[in-house]
XYZ file of N, CA and C in Angstrom:
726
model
N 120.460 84.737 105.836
C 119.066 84.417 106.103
C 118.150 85.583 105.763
N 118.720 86.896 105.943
C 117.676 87.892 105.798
C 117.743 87.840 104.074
N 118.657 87.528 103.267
C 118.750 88.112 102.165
C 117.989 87.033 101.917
N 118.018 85.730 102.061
C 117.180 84.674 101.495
C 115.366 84.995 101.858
N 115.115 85.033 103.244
C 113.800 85.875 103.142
C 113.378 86.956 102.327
N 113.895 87.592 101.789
C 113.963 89.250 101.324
C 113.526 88.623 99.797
N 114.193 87.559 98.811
C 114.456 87.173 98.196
C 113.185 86.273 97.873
N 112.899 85.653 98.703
C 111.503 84.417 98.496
C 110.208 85.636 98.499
N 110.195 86.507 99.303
C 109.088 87.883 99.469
C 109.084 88.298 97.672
N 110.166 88.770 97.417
C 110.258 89.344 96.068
C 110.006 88.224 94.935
N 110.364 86.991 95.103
C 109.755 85.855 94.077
C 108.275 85.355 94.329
N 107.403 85.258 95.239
C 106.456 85.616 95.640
C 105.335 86.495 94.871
N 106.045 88.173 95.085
C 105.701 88.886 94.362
C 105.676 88.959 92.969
N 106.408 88.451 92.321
C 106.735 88.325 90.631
C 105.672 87.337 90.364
N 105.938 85.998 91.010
C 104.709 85.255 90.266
C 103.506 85.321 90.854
N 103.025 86.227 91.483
C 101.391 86.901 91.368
C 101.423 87.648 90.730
N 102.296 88.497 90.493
C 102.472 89.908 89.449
C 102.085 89.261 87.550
N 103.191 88.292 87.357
C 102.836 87.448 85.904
C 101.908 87.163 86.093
N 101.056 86.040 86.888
C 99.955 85.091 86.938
C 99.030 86.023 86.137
N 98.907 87.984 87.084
C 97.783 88.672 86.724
C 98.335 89.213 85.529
N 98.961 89.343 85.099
C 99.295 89.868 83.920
C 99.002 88.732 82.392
N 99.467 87.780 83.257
C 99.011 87.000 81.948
C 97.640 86.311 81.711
N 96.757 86.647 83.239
C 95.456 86.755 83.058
C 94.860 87.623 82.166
N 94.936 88.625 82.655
C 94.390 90.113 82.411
C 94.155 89.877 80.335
N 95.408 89.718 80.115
C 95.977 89.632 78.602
C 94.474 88.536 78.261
N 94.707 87.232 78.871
C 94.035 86.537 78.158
C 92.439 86.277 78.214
N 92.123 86.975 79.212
C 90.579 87.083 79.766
C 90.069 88.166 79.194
N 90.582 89.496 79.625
C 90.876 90.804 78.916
C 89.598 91.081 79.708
N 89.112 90.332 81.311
C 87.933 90.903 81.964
C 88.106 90.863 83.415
N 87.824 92.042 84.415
C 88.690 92.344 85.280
C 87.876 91.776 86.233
N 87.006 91.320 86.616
C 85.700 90.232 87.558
C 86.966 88.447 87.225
N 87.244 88.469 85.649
C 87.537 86.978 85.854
C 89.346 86.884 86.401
N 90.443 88.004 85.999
C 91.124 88.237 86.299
C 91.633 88.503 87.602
N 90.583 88.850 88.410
C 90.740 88.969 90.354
C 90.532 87.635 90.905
N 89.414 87.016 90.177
C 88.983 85.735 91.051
C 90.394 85.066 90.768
N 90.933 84.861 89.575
C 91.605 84.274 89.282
C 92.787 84.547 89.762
N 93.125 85.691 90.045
C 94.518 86.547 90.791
C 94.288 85.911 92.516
N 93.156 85.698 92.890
C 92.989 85.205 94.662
C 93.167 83.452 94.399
N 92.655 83.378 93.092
C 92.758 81.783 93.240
C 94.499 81.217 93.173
N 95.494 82.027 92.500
C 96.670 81.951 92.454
C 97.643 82.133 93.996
N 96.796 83.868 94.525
C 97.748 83.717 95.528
C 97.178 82.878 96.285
N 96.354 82.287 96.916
C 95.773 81.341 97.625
C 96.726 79.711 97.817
N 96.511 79.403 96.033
C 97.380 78.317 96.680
C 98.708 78.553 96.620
N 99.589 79.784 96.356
C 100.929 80.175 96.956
C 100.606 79.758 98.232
N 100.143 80.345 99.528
C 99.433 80.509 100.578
C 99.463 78.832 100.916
N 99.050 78.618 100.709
C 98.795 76.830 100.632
C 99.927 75.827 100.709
N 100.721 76.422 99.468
C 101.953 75.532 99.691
C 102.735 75.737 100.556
N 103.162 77.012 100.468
C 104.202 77.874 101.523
C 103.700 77.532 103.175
N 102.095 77.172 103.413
C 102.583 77.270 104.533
C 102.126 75.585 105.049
N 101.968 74.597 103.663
C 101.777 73.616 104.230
C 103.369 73.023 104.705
N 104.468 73.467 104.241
C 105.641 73.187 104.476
C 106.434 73.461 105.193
N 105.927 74.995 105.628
C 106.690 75.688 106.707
C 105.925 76.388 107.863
N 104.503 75.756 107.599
C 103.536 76.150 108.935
C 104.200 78.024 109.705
N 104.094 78.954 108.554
C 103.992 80.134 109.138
C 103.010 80.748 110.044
N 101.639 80.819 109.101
C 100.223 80.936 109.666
C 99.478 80.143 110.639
N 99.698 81.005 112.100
C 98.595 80.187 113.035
C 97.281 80.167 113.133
N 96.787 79.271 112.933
C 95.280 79.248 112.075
C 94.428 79.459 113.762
N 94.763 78.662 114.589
C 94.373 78.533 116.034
C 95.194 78.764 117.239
N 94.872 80.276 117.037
C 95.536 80.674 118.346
C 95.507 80.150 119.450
N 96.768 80.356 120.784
C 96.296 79.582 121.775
C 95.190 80.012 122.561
N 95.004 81.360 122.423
C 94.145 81.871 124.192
C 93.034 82.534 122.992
N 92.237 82.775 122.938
C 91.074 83.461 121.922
C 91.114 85.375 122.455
N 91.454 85.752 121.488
C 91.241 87.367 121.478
C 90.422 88.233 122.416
N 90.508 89.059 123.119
C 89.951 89.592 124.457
C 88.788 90.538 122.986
N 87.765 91.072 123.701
C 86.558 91.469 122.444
C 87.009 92.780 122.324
N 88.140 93.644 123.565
C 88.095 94.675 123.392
C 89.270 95.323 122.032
N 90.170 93.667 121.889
C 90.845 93.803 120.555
C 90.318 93.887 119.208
N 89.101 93.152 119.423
C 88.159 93.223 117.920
C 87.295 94.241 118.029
N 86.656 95.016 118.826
C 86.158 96.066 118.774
C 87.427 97.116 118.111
N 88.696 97.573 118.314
C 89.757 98.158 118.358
C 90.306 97.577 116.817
N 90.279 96.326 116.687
C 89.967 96.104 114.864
C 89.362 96.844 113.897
N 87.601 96.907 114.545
C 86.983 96.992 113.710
C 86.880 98.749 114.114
N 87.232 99.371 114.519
C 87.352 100.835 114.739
C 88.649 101.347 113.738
N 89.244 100.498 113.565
C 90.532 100.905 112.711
C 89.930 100.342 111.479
N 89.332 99.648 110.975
C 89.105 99.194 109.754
C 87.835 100.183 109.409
N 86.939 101.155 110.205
C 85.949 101.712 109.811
C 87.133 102.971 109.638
N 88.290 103.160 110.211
C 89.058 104.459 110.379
C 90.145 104.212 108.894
N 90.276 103.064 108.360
C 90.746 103.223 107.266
C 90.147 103.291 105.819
N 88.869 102.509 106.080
C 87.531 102.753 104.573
C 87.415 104.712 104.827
N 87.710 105.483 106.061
C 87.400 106.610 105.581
C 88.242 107.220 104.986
N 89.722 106.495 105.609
C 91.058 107.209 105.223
C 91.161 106.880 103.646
N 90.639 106.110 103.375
C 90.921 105.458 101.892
C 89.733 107.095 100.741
N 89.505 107.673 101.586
C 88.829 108.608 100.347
C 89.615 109.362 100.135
N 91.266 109.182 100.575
C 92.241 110.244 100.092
C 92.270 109.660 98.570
N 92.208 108.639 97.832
C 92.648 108.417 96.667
C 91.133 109.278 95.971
N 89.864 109.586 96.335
C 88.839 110.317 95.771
C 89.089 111.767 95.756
N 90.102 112.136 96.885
C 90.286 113.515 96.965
C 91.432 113.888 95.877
N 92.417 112.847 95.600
C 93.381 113.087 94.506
C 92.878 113.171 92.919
N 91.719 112.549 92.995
C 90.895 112.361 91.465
C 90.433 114.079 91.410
N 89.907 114.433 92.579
C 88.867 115.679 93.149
C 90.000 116.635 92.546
N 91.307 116.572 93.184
C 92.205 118.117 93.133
C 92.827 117.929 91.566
N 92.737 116.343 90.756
C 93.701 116.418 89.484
C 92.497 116.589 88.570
N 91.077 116.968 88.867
C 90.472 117.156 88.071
C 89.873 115.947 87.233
N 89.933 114.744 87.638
C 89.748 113.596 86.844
C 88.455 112.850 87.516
N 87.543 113.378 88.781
C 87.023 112.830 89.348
C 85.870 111.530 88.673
N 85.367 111.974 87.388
C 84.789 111.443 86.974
C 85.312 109.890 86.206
N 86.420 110.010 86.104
C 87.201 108.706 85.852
C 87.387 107.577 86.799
N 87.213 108.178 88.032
C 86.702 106.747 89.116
C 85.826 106.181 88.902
N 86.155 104.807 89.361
C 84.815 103.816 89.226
C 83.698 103.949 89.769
N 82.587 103.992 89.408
C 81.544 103.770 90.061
C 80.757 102.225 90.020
N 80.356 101.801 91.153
C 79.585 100.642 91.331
C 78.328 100.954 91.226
N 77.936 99.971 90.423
C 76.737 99.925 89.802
C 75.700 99.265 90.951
N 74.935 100.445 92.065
C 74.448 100.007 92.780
C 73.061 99.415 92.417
N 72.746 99.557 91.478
C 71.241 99.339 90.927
C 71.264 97.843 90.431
N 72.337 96.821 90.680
C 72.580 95.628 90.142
C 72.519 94.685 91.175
N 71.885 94.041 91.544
C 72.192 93.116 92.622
C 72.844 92.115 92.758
N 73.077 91.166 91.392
C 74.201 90.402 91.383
C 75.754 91.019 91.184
N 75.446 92.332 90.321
C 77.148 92.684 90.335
C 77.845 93.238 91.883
N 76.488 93.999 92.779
C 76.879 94.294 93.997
C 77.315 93.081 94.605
N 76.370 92.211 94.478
C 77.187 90.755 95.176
C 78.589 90.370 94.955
N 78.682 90.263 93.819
C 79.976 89.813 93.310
C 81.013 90.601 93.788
N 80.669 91.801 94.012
C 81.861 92.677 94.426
C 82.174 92.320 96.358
N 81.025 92.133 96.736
C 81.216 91.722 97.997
C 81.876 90.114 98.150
N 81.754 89.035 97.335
C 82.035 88.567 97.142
C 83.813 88.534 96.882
N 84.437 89.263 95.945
C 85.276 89.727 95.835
C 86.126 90.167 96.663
N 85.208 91.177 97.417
C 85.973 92.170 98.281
C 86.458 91.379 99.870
N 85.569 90.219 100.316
C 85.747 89.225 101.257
C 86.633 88.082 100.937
N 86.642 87.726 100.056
C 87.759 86.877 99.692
C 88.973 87.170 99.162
N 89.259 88.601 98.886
C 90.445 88.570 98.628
C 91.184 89.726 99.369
N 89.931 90.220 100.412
C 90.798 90.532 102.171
C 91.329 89.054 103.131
N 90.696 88.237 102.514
C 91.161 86.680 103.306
C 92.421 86.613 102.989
N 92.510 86.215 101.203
C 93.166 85.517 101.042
C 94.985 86.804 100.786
N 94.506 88.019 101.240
C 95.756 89.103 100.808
C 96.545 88.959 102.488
N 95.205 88.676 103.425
C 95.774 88.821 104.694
C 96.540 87.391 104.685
N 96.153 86.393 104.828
C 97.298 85.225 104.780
C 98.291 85.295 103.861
N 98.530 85.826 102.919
C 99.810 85.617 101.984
C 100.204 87.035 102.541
N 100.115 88.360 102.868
C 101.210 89.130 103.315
C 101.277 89.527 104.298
N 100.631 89.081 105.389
C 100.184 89.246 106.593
C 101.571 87.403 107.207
N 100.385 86.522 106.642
C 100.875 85.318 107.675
C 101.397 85.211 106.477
N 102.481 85.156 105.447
C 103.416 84.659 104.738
C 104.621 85.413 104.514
N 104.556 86.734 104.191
C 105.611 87.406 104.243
C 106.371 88.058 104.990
N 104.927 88.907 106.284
C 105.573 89.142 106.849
C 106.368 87.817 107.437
N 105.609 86.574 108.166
C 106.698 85.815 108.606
C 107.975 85.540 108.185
N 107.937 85.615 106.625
C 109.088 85.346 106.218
C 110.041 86.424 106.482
N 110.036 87.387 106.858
C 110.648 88.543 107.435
C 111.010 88.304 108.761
N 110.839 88.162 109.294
C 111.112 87.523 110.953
C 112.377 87.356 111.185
N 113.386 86.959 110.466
C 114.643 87.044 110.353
C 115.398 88.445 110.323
N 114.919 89.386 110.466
C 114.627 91.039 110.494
C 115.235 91.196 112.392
N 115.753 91.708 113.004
C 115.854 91.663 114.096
C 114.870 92.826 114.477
N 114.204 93.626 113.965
C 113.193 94.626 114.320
C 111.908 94.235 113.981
N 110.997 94.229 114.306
C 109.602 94.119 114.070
C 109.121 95.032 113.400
N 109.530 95.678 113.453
C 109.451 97.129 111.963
C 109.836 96.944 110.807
N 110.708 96.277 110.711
C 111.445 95.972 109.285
C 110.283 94.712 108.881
N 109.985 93.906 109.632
C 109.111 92.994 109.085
C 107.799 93.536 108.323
N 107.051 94.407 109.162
C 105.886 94.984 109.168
C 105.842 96.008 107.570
N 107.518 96.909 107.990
C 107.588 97.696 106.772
C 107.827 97.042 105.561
N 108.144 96.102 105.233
C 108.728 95.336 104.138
C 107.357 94.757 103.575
N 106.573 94.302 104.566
C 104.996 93.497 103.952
C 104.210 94.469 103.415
N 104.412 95.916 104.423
C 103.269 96.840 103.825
C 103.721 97.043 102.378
N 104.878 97.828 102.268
C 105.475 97.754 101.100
C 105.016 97.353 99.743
N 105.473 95.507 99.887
C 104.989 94.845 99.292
C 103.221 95.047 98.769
N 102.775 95.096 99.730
C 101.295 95.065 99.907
C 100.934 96.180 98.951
N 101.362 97.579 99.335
C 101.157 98.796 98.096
C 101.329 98.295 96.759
N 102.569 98.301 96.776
C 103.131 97.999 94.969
C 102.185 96.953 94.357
N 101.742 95.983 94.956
C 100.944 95.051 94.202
C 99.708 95.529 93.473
N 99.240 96.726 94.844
C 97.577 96.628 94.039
C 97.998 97.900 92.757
N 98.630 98.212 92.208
C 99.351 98.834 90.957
C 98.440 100.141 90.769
N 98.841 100.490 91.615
C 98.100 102.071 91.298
C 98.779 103.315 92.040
N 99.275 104.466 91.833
C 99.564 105.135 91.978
C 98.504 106.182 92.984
N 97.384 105.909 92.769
C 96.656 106.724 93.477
C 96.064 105.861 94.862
N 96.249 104.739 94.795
C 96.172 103.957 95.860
C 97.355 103.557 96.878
N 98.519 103.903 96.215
C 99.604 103.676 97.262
C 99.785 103.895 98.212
N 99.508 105.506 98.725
C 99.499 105.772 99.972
C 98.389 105.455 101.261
N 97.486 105.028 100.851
C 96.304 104.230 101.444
C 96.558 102.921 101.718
N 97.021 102.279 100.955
C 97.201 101.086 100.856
C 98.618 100.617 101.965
N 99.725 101.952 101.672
C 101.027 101.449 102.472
C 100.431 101.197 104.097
N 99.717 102.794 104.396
C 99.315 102.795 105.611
C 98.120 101.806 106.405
N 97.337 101.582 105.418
C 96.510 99.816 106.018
C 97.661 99.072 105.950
N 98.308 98.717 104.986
C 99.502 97.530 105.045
C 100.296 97.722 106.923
N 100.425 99.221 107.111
C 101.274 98.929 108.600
C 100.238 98.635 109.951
N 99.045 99.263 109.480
C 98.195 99.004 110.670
C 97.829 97.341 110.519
N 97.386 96.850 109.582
C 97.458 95.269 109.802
C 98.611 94.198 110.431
N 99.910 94.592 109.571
C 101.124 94.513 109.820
C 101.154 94.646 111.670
N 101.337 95.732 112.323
C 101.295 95.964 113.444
C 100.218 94.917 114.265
N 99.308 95.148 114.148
C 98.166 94.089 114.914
C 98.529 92.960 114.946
N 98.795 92.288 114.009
C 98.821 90.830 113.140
C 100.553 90.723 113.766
N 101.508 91.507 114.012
C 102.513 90.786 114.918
C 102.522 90.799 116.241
N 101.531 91.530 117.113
C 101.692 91.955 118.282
C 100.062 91.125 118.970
N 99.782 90.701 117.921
C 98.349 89.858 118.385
C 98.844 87.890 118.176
N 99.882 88.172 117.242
C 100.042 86.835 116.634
C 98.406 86.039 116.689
N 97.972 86.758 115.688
C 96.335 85.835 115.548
C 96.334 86.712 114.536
N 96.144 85.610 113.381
C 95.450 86.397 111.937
C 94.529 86.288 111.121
N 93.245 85.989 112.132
C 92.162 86.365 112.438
C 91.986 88.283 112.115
N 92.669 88.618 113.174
C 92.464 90.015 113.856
C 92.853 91.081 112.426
N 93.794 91.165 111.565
C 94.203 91.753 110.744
C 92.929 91.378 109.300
N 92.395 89.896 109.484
C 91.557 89.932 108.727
C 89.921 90.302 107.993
N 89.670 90.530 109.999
C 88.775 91.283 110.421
C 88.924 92.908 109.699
N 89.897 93.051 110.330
C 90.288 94.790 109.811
C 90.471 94.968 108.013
N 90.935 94.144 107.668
C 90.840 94.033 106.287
C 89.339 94.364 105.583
N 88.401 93.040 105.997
C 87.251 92.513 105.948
C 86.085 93.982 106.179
N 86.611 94.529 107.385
C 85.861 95.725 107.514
C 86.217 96.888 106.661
N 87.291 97.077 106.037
C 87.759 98.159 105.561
C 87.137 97.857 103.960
N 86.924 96.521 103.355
C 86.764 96.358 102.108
C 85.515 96.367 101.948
N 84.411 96.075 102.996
C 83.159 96.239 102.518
C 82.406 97.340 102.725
N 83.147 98.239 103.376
C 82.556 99.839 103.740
C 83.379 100.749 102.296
N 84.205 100.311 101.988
C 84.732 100.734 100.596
C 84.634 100.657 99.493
N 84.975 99.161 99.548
C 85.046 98.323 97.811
C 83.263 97.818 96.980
N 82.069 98.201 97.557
C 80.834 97.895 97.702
C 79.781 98.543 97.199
N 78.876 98.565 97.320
C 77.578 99.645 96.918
C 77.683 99.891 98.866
N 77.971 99.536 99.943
C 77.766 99.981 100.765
C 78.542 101.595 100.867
N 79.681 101.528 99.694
C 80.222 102.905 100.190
C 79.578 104.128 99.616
N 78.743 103.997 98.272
C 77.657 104.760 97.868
C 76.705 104.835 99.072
N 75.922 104.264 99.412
C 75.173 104.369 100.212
C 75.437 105.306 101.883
N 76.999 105.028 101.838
C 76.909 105.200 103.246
C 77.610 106.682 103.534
N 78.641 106.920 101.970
C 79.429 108.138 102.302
C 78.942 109.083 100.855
N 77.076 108.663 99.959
C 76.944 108.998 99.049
C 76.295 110.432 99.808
N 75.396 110.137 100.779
C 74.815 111.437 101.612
C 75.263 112.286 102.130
N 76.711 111.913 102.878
C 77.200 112.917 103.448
C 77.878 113.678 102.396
N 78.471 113.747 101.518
C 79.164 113.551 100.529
C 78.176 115.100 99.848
N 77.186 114.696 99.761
C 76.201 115.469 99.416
C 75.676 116.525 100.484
N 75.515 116.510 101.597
C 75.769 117.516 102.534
C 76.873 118.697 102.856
N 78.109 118.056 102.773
C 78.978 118.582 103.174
C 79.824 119.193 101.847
N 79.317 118.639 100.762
C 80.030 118.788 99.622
C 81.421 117.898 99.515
N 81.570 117.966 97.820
C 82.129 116.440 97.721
C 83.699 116.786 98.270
N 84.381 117.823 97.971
C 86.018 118.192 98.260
C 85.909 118.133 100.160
N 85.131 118.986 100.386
C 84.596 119.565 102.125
C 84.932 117.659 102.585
N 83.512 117.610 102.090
C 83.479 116.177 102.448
C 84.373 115.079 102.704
N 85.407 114.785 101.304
C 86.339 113.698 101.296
C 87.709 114.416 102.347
N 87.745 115.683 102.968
C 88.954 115.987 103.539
C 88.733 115.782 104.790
N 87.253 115.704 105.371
C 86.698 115.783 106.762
C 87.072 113.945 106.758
N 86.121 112.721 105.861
C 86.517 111.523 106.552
C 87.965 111.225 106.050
N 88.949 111.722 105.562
C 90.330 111.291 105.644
C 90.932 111.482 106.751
N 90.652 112.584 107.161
C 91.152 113.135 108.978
C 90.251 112.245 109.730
N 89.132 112.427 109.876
C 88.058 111.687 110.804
C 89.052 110.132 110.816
N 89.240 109.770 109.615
C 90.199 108.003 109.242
C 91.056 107.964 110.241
N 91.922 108.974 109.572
C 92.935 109.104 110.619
C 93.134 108.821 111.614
N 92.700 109.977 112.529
C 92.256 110.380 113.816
C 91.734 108.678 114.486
N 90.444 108.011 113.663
C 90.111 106.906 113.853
C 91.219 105.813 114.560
N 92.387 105.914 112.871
C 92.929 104.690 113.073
C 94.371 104.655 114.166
N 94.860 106.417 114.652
C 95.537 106.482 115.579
C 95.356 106.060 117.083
N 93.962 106.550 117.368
C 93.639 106.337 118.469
C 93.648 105.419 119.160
N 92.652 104.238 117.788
C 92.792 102.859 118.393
C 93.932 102.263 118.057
N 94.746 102.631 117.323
C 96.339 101.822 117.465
C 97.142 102.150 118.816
N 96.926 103.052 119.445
C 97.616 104.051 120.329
C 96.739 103.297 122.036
N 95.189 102.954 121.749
C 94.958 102.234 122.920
C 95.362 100.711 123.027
N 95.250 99.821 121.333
C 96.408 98.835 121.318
C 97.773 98.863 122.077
N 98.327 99.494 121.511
C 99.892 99.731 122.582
C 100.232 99.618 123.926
N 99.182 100.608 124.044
C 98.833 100.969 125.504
C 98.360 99.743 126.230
N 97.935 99.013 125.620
C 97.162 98.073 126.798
C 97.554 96.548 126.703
N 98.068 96.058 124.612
C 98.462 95.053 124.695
C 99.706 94.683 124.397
N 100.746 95.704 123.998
C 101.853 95.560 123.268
C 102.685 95.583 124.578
N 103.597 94.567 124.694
C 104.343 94.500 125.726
C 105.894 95.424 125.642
């Protein structure tokens, strides 16, 4: 059973992996290639769980507020942690090769928000409520959690995003089994992608950035992230993890 879970996770992964690949090739444009990469895993998402009802869409008892406050403190603690991949551009000398969002655009800012909300939805139900469940056969709740984050890194295909990415993958992972509501992981998603992925993150970490200077700067909110996303995982535990 575990090898057969282990097995459907990794076929899973392959055909979102082709889908975007053989997008990418034939669009050759990275706006039509994402929509199209969420529209794929989505109805994975769809089938998988119209058959095997993994994802509880309606929890029984509704979330106490002090869990979604404790969400959204970890999802503001991981958009900061996520400027470790700016600090790796910063120390390899390549800084200028990051993307910049074109804040002066108002439909492309949209689109990116657009983007960035729908495919924290649709990443949290397929590796959140699909894989990890399919892991469940795992006798540790760690092995479940570690196996999705995992997954979750390697997909978004970047080397400079991996380690950002593993560590949101366990803090969602964690919430999202110990809340069983995946809602709560999507929230945290949701918050982490639009303080990041946006013209909101120009705006919001373009000043300080400029105060503190840009190296000063990106090492203070990676710790500040940190620090963020321990705390409130650590009063999680403490108060709801049995």
């Amino acid at each position: 059973m575990k090898t057969k879970a282990l097995l459907k996770c990794i076929g899973l992964i392959c055909i979102w992996f082709l889908s975007l690949q053989f997008f990418s090739i034939l669009f050759r444009n990275a706006d039509i290639t994402r929509i199209l990469s969420i529209l794929i895993v989505g109805i994975l998402v769809f089938c998988m769980n119209r058959k095997n009802h993994y994802i509880r869409f309606v929890p029984e008892e509704k979330p106490r507020m002090q869990i979604i406050l404790l969400a959204l403190l970890s999802g503001i603690g991981l958009s900061f942690f996520n400027m470790i991949s700016a600090l790796q551009f910063m120390l390899s000398g390549a800084m200028e090769e990051m993307a910049q969002v074109q804040t002066d655009d108002v439909s492309i800012s949209l689109l990116y928000i657009v983007l960035s909300v729908a495919g924290a939805v649709v990443e949290e139900l397929f590796f959140r409520g699909i894989l990890l469940n399919l892991c469940r056969p795992y006798d540790r709740a760690a092995s479940a959690i570690i196996i999705s984050a995992v997954l979750f890194a390697v997909m978004h295909l970047s080397p400079l995003m991996m380690l950002h990415t593993f560590i949101s993958g366990l803090v969602f992972g964690y919430f999202y089994y110990h809340t069983e509501n995946i809602y709560i992981p999507i929230l945290m998603h949701l918050t982490n992608n639009l303080l990041w992925s946006t013209a909101l993150n120009a705006w919001l970490f373009g000043p300080f950035m400029l105060l503190t200077g840009e190296l000063q700067g990106a090492v203070i909110m990676v710790v500040a992230g940190l620090v963020m996303v321990i705390c409130s995982t650590a009063v999680f535990t403490q108060k709801y993890v049995k």
